mmCIF file of C-alpha atoms and ligand atoms in Angstrom:
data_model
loop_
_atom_site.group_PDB
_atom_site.id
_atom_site.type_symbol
_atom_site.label_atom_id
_atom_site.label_comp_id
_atom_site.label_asym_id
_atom_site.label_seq_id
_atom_site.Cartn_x
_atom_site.Cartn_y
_atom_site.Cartn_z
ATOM 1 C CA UNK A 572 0.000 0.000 0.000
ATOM 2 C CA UNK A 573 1.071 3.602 -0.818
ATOM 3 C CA UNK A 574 1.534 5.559 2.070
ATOM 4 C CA UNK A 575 3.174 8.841 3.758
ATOM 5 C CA UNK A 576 5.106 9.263 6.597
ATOM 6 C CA UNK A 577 1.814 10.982 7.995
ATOM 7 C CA UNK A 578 0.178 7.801 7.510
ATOM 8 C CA UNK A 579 -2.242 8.674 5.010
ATOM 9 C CA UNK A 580 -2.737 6.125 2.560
ATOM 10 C CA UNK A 581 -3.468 6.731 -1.361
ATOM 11 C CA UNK A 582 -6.196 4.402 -2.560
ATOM 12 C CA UNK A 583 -7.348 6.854 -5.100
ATOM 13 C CA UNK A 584 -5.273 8.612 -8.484
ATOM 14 C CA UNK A 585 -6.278 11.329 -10.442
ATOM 15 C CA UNK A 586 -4.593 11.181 -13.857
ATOM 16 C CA UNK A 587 -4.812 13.836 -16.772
ATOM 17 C CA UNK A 588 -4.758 12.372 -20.170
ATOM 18 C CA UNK A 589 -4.618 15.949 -21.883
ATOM 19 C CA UNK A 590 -4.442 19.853 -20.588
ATOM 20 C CA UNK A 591 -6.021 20.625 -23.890
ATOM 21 C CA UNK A 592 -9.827 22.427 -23.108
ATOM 22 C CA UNK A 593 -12.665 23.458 -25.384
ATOM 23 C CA UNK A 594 -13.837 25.707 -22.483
ATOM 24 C CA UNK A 595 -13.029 28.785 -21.613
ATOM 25 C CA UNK A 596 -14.169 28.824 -18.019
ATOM 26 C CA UNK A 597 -13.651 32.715 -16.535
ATOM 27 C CA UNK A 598 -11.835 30.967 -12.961
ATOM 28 C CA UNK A 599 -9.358 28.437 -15.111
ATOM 29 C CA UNK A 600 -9.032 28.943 -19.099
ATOM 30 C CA UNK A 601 -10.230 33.116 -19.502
ATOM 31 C CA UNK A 602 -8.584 33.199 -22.355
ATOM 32 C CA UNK A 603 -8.892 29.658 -23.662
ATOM 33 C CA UNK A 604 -6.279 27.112 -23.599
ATOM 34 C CA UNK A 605 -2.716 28.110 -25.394
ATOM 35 C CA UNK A 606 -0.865 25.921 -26.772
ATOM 36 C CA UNK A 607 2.425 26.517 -25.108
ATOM 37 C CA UNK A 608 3.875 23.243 -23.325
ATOM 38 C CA UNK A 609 4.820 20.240 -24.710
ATOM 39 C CA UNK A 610 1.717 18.210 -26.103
ATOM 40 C CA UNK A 611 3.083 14.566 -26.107
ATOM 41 C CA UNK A 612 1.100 12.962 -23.760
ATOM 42 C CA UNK A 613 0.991 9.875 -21.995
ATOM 43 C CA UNK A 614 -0.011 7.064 -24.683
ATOM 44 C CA UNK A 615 -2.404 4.046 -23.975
ATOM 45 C CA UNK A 616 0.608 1.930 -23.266
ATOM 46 C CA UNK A 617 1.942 3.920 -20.842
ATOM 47 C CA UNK A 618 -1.314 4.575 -19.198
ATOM 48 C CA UNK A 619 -1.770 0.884 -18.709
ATOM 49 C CA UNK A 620 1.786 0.375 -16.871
ATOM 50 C CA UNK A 621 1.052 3.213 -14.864
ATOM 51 C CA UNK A 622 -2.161 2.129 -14.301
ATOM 52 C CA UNK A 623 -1.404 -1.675 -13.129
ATOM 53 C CA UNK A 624 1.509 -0.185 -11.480
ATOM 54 C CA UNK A 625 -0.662 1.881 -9.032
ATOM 55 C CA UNK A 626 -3.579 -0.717 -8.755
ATOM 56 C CA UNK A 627 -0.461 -3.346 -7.395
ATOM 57 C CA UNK A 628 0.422 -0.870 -4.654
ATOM 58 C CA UNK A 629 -3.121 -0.554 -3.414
ATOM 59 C CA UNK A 630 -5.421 2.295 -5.910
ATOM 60 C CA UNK A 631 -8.858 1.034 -5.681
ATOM 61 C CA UNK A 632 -9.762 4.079 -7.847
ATOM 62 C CA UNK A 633 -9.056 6.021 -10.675
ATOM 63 C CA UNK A 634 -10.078 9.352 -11.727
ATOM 64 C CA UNK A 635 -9.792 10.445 -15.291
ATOM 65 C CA UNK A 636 -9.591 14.097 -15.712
ATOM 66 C CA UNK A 637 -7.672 16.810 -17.625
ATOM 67 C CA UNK A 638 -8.510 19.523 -19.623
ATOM 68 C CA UNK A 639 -10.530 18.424 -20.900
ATOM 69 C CA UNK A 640 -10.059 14.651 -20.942
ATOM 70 C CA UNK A 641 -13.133 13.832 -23.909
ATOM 71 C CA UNK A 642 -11.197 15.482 -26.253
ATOM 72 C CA UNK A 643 -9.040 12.335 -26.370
ATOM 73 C CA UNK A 644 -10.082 10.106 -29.432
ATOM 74 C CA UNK A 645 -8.879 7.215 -27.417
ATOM 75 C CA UNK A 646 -10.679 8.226 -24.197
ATOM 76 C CA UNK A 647 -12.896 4.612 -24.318
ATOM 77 C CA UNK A 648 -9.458 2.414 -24.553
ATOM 78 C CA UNK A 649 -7.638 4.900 -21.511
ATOM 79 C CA UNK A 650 -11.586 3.906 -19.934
ATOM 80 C CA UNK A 651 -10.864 0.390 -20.338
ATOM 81 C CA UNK A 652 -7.364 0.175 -19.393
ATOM 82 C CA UNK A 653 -8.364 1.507 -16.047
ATOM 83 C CA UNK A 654 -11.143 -0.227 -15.737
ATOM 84 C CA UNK A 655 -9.978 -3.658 -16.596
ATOM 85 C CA UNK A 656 -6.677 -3.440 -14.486
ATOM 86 C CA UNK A 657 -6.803 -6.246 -11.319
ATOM 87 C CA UNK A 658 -7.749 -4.329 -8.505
ATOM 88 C CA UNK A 659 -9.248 -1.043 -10.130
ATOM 89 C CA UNK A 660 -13.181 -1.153 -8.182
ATOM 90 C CA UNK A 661 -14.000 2.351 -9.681
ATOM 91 C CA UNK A 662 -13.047 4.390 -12.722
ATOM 92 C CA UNK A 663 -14.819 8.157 -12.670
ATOM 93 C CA UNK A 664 -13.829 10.787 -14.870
ATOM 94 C CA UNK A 665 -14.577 14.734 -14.254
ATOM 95 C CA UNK A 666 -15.746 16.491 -17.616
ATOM 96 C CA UNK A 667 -16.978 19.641 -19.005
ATOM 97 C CA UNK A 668 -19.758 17.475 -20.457
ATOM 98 C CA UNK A 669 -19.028 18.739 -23.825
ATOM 99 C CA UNK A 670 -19.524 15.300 -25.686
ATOM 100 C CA UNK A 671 -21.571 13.683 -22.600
ATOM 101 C CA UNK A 672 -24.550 13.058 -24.842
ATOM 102 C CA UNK A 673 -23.074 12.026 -28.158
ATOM 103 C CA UNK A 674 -20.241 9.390 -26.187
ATOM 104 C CA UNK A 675 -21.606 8.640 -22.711
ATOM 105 C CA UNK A 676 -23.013 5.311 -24.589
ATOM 106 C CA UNK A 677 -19.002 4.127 -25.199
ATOM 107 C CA UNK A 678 -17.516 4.978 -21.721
ATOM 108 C CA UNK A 679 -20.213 3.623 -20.025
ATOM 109 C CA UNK A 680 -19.652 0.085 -21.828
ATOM 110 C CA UNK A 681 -15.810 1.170 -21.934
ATOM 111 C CA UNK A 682 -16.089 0.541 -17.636
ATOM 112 C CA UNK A 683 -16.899 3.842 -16.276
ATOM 113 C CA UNK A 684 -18.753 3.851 -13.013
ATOM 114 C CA UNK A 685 -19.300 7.381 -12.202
ATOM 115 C CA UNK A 686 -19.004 10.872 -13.648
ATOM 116 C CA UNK A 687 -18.469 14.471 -12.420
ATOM 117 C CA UNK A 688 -20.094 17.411 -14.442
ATOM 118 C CA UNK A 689 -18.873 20.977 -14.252
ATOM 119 C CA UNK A 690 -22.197 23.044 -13.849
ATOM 120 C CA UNK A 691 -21.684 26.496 -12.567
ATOM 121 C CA UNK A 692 -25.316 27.962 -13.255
ATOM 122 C CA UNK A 693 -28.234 26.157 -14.382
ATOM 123 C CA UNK A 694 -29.119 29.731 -15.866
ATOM 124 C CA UNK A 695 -27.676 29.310 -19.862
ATOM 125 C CA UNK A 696 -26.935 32.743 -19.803
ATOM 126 C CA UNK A 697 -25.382 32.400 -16.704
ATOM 127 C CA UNK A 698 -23.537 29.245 -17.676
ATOM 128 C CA UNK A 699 -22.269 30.782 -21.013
ATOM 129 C CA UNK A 700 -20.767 33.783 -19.660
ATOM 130 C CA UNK A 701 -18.971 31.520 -17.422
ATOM 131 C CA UNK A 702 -17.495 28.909 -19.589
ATOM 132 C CA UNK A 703 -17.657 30.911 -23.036
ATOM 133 C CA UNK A 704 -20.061 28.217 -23.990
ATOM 134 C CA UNK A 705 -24.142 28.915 -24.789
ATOM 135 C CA UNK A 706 -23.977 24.323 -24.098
ATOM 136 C CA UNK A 707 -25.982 24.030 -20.790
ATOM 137 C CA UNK A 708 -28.880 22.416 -22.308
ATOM 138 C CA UNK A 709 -27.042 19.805 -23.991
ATOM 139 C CA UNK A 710 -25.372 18.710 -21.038
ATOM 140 C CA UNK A 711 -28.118 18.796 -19.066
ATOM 141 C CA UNK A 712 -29.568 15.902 -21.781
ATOM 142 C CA UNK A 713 -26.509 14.108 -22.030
ATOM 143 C CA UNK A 714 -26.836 13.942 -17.427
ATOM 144 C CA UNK A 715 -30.583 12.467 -17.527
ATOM 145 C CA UNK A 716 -29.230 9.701 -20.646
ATOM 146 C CA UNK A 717 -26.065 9.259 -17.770
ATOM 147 C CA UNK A 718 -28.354 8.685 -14.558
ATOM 148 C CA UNK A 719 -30.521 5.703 -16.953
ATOM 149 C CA UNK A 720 -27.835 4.192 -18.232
ATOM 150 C CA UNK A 721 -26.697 4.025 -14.205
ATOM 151 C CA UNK A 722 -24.010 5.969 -14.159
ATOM 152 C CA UNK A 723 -23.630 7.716 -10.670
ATOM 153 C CA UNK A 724 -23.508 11.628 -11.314
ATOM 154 C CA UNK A 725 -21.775 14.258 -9.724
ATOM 155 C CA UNK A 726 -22.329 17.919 -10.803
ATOM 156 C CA UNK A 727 -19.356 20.259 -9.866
ATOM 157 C CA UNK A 728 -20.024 23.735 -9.123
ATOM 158 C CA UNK A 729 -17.516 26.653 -8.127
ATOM 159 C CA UNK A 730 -19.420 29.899 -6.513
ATOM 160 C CA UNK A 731 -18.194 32.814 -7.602
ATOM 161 C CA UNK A 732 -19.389 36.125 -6.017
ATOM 162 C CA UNK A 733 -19.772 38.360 -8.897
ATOM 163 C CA UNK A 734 -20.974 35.618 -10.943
ATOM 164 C CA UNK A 735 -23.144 32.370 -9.316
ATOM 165 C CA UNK A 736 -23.613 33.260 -5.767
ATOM 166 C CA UNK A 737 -26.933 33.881 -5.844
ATOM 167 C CA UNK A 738 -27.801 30.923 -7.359
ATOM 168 C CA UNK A 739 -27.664 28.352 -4.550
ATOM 169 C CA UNK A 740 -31.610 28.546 -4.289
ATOM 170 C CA UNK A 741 -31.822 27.330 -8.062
ATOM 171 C CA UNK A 742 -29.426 24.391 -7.465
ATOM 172 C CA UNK A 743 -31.883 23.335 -4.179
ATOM 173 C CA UNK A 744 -35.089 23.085 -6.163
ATOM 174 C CA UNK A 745 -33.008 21.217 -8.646
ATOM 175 C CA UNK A 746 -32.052 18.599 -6.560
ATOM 176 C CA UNK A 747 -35.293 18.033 -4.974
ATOM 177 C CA UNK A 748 -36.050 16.286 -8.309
ATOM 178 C CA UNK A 749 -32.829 15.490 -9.412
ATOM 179 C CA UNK A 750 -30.657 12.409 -8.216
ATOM 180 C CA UNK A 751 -26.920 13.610 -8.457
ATOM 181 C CA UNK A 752 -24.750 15.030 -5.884
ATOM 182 C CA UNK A 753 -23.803 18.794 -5.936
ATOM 183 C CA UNK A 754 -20.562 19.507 -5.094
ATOM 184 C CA UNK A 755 -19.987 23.412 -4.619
ATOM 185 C CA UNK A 756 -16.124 24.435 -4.421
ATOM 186 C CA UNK A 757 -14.758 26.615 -3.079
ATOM 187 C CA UNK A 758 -12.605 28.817 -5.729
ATOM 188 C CA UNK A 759 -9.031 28.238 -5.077
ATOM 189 C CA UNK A 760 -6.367 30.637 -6.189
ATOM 190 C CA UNK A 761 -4.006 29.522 -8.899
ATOM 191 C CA UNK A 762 -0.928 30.967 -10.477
ATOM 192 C CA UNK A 763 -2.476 32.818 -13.292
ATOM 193 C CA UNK A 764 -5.756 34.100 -11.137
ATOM 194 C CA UNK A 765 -4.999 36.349 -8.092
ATOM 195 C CA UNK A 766 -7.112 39.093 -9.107
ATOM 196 C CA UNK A 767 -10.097 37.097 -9.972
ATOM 197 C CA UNK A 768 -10.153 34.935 -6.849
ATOM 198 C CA UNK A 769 -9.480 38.128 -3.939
ATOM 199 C CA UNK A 770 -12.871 39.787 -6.005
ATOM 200 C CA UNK A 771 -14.581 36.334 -6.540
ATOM 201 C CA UNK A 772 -13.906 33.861 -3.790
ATOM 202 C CA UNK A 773 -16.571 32.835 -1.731
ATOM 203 C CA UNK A 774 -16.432 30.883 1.813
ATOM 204 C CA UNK A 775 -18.283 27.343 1.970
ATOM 205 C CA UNK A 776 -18.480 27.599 5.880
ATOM 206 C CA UNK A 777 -21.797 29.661 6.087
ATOM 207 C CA UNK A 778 -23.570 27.645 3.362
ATOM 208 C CA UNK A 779 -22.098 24.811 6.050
ATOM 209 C CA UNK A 780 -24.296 26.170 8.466
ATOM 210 C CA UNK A 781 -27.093 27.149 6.764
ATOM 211 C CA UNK A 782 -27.426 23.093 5.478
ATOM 212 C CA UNK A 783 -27.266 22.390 8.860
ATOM 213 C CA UNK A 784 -29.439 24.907 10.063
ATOM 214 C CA UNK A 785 -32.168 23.237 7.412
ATOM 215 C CA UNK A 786 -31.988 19.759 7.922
ATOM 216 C CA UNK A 787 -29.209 18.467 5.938
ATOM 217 C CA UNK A 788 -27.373 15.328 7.758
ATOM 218 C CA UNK A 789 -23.358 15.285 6.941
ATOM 219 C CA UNK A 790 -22.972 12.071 5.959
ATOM 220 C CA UNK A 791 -19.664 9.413 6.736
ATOM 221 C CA UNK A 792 -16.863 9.143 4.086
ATOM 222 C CA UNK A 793 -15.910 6.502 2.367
ATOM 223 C CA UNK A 794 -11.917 5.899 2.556
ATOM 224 C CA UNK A 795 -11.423 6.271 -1.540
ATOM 225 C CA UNK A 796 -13.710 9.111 -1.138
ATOM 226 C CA UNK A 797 -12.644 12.633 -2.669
ATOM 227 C CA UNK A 798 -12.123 15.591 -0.322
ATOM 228 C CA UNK A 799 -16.038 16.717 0.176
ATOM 229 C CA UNK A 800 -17.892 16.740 3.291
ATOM 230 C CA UNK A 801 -21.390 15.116 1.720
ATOM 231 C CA UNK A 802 -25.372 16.193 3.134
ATOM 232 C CA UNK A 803 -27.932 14.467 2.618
ATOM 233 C CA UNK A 804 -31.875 15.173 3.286
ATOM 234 C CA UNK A 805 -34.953 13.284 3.568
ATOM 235 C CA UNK A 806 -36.641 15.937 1.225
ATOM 236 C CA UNK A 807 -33.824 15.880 -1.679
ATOM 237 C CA UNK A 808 -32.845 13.277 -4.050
ATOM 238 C CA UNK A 809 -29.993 14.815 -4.816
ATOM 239 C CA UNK A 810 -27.135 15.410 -1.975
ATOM 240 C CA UNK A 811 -24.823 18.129 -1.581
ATOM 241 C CA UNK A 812 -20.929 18.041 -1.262
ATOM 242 C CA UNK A 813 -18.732 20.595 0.298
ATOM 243 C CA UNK A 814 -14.660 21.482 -1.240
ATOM 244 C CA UNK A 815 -13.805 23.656 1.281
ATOM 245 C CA UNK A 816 -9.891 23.202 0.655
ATOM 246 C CA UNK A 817 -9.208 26.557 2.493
ATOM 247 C CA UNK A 818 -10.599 24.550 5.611
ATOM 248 C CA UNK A 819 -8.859 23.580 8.963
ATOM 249 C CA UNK A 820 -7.565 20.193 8.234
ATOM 250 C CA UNK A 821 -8.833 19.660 4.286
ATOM 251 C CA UNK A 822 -5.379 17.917 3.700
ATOM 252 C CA UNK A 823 -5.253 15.105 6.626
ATOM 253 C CA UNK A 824 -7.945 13.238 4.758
ATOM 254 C CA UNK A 825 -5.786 13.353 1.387
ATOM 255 C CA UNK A 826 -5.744 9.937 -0.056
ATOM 256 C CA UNK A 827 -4.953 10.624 -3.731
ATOM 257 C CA UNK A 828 -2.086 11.304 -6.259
ATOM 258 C CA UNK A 829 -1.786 13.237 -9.077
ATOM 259 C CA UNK A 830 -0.293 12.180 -12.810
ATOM 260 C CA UNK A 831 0.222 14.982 -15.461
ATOM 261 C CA UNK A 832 -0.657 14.185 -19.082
ATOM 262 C CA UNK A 833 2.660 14.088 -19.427
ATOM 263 C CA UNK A 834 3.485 11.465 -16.928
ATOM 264 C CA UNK A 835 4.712 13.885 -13.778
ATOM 265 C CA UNK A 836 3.613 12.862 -10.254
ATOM 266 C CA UNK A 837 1.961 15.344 -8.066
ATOM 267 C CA UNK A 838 2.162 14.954 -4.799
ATOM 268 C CA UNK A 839 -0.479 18.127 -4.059
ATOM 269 C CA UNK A 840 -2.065 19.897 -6.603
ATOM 270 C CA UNK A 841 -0.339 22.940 -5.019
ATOM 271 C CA UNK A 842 3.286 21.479 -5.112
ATOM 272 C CA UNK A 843 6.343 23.505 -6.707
ATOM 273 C CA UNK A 844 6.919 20.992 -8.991
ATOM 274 C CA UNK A 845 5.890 17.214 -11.128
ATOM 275 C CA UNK A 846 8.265 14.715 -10.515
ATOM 276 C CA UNK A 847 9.198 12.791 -14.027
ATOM 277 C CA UNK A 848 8.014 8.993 -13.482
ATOM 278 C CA UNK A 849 7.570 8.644 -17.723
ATOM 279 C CA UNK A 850 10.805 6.483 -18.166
ATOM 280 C CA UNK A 851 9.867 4.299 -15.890
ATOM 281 C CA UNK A 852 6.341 3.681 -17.584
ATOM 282 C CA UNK A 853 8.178 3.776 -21.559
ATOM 283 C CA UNK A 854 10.431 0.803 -19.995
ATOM 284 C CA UNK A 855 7.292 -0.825 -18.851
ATOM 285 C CA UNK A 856 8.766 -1.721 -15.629
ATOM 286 C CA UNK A 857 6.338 -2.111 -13.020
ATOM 287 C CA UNK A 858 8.616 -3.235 -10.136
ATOM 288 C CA UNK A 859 10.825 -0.091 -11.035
ATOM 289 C CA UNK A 860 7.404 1.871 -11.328
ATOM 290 C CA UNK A 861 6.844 0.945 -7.591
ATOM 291 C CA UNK A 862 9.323 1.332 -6.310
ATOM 292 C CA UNK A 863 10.062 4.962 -8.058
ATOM 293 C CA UNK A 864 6.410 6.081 -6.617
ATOM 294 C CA UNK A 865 7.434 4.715 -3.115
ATOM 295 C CA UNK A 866 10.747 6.873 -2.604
ATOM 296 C CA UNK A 867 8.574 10.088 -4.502
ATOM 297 C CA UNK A 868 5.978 9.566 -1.710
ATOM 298 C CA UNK A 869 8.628 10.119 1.015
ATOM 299 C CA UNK A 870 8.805 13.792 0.137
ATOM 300 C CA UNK A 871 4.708 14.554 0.695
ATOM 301 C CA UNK A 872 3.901 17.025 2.453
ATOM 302 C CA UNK A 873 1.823 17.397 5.209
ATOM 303 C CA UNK A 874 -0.566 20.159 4.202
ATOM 304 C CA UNK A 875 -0.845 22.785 1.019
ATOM 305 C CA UNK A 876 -0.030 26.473 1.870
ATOM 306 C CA UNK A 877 -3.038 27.679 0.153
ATOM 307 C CA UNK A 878 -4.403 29.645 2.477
ATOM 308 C CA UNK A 879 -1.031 32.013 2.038
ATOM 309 C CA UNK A 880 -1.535 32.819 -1.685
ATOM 310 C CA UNK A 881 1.278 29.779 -2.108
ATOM 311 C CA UNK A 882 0.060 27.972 -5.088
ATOM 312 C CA UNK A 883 3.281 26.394 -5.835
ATOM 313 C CA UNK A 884 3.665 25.850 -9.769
ATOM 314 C CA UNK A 885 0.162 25.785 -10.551
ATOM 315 C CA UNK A 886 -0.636 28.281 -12.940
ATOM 316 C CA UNK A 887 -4.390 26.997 -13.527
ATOM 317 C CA UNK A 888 -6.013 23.797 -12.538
ATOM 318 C CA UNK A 889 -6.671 22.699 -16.381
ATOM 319 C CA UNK A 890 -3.203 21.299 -16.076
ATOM 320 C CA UNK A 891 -3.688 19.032 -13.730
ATOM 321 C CA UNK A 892 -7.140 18.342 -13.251
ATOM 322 C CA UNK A 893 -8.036 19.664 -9.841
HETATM 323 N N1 SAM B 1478 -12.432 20.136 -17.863
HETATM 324 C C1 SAM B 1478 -12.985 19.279 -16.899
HETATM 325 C C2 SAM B 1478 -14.052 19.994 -16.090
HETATM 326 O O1 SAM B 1478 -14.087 21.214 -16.095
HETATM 327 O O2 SAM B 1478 -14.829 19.313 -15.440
HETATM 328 C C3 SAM B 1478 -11.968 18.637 -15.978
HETATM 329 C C4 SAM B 1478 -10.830 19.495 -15.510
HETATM 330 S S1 SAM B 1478 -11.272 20.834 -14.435
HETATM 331 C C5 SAM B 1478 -9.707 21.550 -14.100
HETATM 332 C C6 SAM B 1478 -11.730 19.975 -12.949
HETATM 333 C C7 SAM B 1478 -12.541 20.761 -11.963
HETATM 334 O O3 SAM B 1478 -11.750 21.786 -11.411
HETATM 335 C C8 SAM B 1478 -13.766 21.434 -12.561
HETATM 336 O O4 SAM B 1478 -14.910 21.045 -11.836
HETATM 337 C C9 SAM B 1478 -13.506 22.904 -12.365
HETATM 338 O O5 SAM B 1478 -14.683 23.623 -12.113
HETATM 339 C C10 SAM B 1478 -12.568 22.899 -11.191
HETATM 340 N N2 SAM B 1478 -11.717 24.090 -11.132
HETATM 341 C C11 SAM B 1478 -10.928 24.584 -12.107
HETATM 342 N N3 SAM B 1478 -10.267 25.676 -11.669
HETATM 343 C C12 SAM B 1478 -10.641 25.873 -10.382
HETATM 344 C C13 SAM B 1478 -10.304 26.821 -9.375
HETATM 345 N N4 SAM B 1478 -9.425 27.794 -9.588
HETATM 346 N N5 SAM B 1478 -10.890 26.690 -8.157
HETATM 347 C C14 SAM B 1478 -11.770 25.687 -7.904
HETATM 348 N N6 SAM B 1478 -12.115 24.767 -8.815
HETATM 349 C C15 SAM B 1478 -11.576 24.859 -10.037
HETATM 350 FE FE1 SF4 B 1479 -11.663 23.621 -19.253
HETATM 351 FE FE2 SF4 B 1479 -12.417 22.373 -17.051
HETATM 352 FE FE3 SF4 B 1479 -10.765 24.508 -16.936
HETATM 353 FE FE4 SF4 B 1479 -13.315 24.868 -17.605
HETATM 354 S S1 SF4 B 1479 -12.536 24.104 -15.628
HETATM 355 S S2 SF4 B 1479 -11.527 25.749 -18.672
HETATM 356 S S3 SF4 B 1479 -13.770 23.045 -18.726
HETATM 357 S S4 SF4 B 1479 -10.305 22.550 -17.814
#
């Protein structure tokens, strides 16, 4: 098993397959993604070393993510390669929802269990001045053919003061009727958006309370669960997670690792720097692989240093994944 000398244990890997986006969200991508790092990313071989590699040392599950990761023609094989591996329980994948209704037929049979949806206003308008994209409609389809085909549904939502914040009472009454889970983050600051998070960050404590003050139940998390603090209420088929990552202890749960597209290992989305792990996947080595990850892991550190403006070499989350 993969763990730090905190004892935290990392059942759970996020990998990019691409930092190429479509989108042009206002918090991530304002002025759409430029082409101006290398582009040779991580091919379906190496993905499935890496993959087995991680699943031997313990990863029950494996997030796809980017970019924007549907923008990979081979997205179903990456799909498959995760979800095939021996030991791999769950393979998720966090999207824009761009193609979700034209190719949501070919990941689900490809072995994809569950799906998060970037949503930040169920108002198009709303949604289009956000993302640069007039799209909400379609991905709202493309979420109702997800839920019947079974796939479990995550919307992810980041409030924004001068944009969203107002919208919380929109997102309830949706998921009275709606059975996903709504996960509001909290906007984190990034390399490339100082400005735009001091005038557009917004606290997830008092919407916390105000949950709590309503009825909502936290419910207990699961140990290859992400970072949210879930709610659930009697009322609501939906629930309602919480990314507060500027929160008092938000890193002692950590249980997951980062890969770059181009096969770099994160140890915090927030850290200085990827560590290069690709030769050991183009050798195909998976002892070497394990034991590479195991000596990386020694330098994790405890905590982020967010909540100082340190956002190590993260210029934007779109090259990671968040
Ligand atoms: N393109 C895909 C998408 O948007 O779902 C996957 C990659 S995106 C970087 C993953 C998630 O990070 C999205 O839900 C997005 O809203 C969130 N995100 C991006 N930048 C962020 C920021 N500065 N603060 C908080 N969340 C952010
Ligand atoms: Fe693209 Fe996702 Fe970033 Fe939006 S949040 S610009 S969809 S990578």
């Amino acid at each position: 098993m993969l763990e730090d000398k905190f004892g935290r244990r990392f059942h759970y890997l996020r990998l990019s397959i691409t930092d190429v986006c479509n989108f042009k969200c206002n918090y991530c991508l304002p002025d759409g993604y430029a082409c101006d790092t290398e582009r040779n990313f991580l091919a379906l071989p190496e993905i499935e070393t890496l993959v087995n590699g991680f699943a031997e040392l313990g990863t029950s599950k494996i997030r796809i993510t980017g970019g924007e990761p549907s923008l990979r023609k081979d997205l179903p094989e990456i799909i498959k390669a995760c979800s095939t591996a021996t030991g791999i329980q769950h393979v998720a994948m966090t999207s824009n929802g761009y193609k979700l209704e034209s190719d949501i037929h070919k990941w689900v049979d490809a072995g994809l269990n569950s799906l998060n949806i970037s949503i930040d206003s169920l108002d198009p308008r709303m949604f289009s001045a956000i993302t640069g994209h007039d799209k909400l409609e379609t991905i709202l389809c493309g979420i109702d053919k997800a839920i019947a085909l079974g796939v479990k549904v995550k919307i992810n939502a980041v409030l924004m003061k001068q944009y969203n914040e107002q919208e919380l009472q929109n997102f309830l009454a949706w998921l009275k009727i709606t059975p996903v889970t709504l996960r509001l983050i909290e906007l984190m600051q990034t390399g490339d958006n100082k400005t735009f998070f001091e005038e557009n960050h917004v606290s997830g404590t008092p919407i916390r309370q105000q949950l709590i003050d309503n009825g909502w139940g936290q419910l207990i998390r699961d140990k290859a669960a992400g970072p949210a603090q879930e709610f659930f209420h009697a009322d609501y088929k939906g629930k309602i997670g919480l990314i507060m990552p500027y929160g008092k202890d938000f890193c002692a749960t950590c249980n997951r690792l980062r890969i770059s597209a181009t096969g770099k290992l994160h140890l915090c989305l927030f850290a200085d720097q990827g560590l290069d792990i690709r030769p050991t996947l183009q050798s195909a080595d998976s002892n070497e692989l394990q034991t590479t990850l195991k000596t990386l892991l020694g330098d994790k550190e405890a905590t982020h240093w967010l909540q100082d403006g340190f956002t190590g070499g993260t210029k934007h989350l779109a090259m990671l994944g968040g």
